[in-house]
GROMACS .gro file of C-alpha atoms in nm:
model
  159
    1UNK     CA    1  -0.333   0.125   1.917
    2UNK     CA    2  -0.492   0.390   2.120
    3UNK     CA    3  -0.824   0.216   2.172
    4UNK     CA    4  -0.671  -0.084   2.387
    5UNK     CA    5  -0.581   0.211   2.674
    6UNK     CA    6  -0.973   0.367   2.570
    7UNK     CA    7  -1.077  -0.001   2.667
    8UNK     CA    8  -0.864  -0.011   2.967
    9UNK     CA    9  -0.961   0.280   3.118
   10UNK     CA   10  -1.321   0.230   3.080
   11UNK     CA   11  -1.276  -0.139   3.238
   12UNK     CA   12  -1.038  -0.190   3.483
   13UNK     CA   13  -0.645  -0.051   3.366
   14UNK     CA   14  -0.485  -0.315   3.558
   15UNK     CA   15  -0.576  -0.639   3.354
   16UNK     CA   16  -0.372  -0.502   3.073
   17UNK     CA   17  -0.046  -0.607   3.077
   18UNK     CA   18   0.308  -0.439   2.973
   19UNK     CA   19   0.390  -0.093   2.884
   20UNK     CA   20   0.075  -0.070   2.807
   21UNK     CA   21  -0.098  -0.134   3.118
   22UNK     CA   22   0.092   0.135   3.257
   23UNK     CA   23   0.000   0.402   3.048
   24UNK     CA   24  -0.313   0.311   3.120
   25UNK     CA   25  -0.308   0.379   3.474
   26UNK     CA   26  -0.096   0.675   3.418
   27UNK     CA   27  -0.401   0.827   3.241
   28UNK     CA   28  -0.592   0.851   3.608
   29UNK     CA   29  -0.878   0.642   3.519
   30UNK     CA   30  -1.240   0.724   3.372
   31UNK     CA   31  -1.186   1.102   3.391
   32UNK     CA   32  -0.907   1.089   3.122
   33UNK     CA   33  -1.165   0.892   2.893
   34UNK     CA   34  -1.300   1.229   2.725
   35UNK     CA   35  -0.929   1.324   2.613
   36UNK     CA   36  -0.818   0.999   2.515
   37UNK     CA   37  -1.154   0.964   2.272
   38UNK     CA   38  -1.049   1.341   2.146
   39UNK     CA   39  -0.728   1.177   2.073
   40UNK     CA   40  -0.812   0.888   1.907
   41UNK     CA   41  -1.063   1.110   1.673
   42UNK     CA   42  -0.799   1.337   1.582
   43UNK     CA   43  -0.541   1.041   1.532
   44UNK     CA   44  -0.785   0.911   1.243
   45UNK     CA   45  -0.833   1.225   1.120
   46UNK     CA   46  -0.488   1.326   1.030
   47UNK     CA   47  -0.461   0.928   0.919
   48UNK     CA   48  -0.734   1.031   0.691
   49UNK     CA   49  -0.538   1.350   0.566
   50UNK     CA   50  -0.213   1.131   0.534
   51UNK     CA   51  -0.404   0.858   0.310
   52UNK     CA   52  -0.580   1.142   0.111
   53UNK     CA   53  -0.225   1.314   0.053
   54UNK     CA   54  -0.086   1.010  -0.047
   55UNK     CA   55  -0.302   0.912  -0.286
   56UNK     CA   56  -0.281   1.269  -0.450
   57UNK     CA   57   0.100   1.190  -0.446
   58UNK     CA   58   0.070   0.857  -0.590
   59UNK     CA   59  -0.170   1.008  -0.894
   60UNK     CA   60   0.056   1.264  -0.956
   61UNK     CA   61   0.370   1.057  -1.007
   62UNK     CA   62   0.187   0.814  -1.214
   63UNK     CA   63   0.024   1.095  -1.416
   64UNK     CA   64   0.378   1.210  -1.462
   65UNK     CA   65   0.596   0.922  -1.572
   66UNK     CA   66   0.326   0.804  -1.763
   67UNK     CA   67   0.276   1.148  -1.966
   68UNK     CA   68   0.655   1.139  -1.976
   69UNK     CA   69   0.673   0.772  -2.125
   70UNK     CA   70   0.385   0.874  -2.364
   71UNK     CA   71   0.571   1.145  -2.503
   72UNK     CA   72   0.868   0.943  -2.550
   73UNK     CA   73   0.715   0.675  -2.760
   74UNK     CA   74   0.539   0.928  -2.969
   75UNK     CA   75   0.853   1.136  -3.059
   76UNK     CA   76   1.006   0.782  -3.094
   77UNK     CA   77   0.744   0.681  -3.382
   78UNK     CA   78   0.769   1.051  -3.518
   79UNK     CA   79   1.100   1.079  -3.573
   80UNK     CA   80   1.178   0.675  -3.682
   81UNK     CA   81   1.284   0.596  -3.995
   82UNK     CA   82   0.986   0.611  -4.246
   83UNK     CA   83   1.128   0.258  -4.365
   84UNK     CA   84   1.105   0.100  -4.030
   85UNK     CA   85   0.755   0.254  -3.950
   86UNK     CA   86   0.640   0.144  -4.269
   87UNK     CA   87   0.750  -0.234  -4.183
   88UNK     CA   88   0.571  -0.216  -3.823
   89UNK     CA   89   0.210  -0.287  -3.785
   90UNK     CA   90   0.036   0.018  -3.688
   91UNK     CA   91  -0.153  -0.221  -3.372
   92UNK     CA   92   0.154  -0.255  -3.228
   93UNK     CA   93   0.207   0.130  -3.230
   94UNK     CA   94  -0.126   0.210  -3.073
   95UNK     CA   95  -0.093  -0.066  -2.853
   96UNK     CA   96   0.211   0.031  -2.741
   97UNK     CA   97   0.052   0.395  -2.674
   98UNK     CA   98  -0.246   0.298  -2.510
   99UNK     CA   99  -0.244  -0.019  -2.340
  100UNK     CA  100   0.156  -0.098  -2.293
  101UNK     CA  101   0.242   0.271  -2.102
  102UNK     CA  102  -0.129   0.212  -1.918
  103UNK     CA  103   0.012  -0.139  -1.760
  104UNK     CA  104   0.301   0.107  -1.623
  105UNK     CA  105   0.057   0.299  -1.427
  106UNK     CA  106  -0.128  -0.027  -1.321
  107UNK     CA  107   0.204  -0.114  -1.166
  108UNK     CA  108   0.332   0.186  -0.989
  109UNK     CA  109  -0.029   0.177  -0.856
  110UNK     CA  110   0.055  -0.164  -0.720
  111UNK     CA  111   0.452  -0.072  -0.625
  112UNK     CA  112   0.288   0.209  -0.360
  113UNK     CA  113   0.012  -0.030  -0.237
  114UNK     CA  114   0.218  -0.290  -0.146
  115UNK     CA  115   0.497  -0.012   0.018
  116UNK     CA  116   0.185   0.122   0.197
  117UNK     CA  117   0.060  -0.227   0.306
  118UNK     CA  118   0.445  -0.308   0.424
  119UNK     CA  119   0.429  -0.019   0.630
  120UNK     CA  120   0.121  -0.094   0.785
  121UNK     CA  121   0.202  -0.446   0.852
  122UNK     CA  122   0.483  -0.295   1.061
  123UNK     CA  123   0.252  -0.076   1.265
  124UNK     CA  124   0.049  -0.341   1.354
  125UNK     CA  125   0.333  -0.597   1.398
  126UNK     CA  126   0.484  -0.319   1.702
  127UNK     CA  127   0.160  -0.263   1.804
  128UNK     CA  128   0.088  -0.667   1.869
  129UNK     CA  129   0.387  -0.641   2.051
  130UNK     CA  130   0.301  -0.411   2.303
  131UNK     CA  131  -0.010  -0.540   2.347
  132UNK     CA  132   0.073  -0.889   2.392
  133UNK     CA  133   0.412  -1.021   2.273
  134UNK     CA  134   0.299  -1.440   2.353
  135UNK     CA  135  -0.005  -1.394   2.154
  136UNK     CA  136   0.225  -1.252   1.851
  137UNK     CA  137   0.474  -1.512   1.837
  138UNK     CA  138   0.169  -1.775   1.820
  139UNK     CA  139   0.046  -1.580   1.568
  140UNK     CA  140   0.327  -1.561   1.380
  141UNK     CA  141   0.425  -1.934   1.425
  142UNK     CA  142   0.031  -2.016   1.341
  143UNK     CA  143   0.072  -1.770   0.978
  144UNK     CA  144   0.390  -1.947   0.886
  145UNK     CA  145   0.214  -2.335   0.968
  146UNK     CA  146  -0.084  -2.283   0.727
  147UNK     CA  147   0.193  -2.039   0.513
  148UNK     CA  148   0.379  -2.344   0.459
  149UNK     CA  149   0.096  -2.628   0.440
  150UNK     CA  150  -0.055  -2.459   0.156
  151UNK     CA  151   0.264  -2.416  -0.023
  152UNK     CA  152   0.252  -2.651  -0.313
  153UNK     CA  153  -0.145  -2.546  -0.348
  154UNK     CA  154   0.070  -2.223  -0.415
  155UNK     CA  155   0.310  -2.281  -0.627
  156UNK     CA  156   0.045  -2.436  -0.866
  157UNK     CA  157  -0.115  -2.103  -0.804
  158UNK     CA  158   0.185  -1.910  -0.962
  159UNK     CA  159   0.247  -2.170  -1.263
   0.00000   0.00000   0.00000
């Protein structure tokens, strides 16, 4: 978002419209170009930092709950009836230790990344709107035409 003003000021602040525009000229032209770059590097730095302690997050919690679920199915099979375990097919026991609890880590993988991409989608969704909120709308009415002539090319997709 902060290179449009970086582009503004470096061209001419008054051919960008809105709020945006306006900020633009409130930065006082080429002289406010060296801040605004400082800016922008520091902005992706500490977007950098967020991503990096996210991701650190993320590990941990899957590392958890699937340590946690681990241990559960183990003291499950340890402490089950010798009768039952005998009548279960030991596959299904190490599958359900390796692979099964694995696909629950695959998904909470997927749960943040979609959270994360929501989020974003937001960002950028304001940030179109400042910038230019005609362009948006015929974006967004362009997205849901092709959204919804490819939507029996997607339902055979999902069968």
């Amino acid at each position: 978002m902060l290179l449009v003003p970086i582009l503004a000021v470096i061209s001419d602040s008054s051919a960008l419209p809105g709020p945006l525009g306006h900020f633009a000229a409130m930065l006082g032209g080429r002289a406010a170009l060296g801040p605004l770059l400082l800016a922008f590097v520091a902005l992706v730095g500490m977007r950098g930092l967020l991503n990096y302690t996210r991701d650190r997050m993320a590990l941990r919690v899957r590392r958890r709950l699937i340590d946690s679920l681990r241990l559960r199915a183990w003291h499950a099979l340890l402490h089950c009836d010798w009768r039952v375990l005998s009548s279960m097919r030991q596959s299904d026991n190490a599958s359900l230790l390796i692979t099964t609890i694995d696909r629950v880590g695959v998904g909470i993988d997927r749960a943040i990344a979609g959270g994360v991409v929501l989020i974003t989608l937001g960002g950028l969704g304001m940030a179109a709107l400042a910038i230019s909120p005609a362009m948006t709308v015929a974006a967004l009415l362009g997205g849901s035409a092709v959204l919804f002539a490819f939507r029996r090319l997607r339902q055979r997709a999902r069968t």
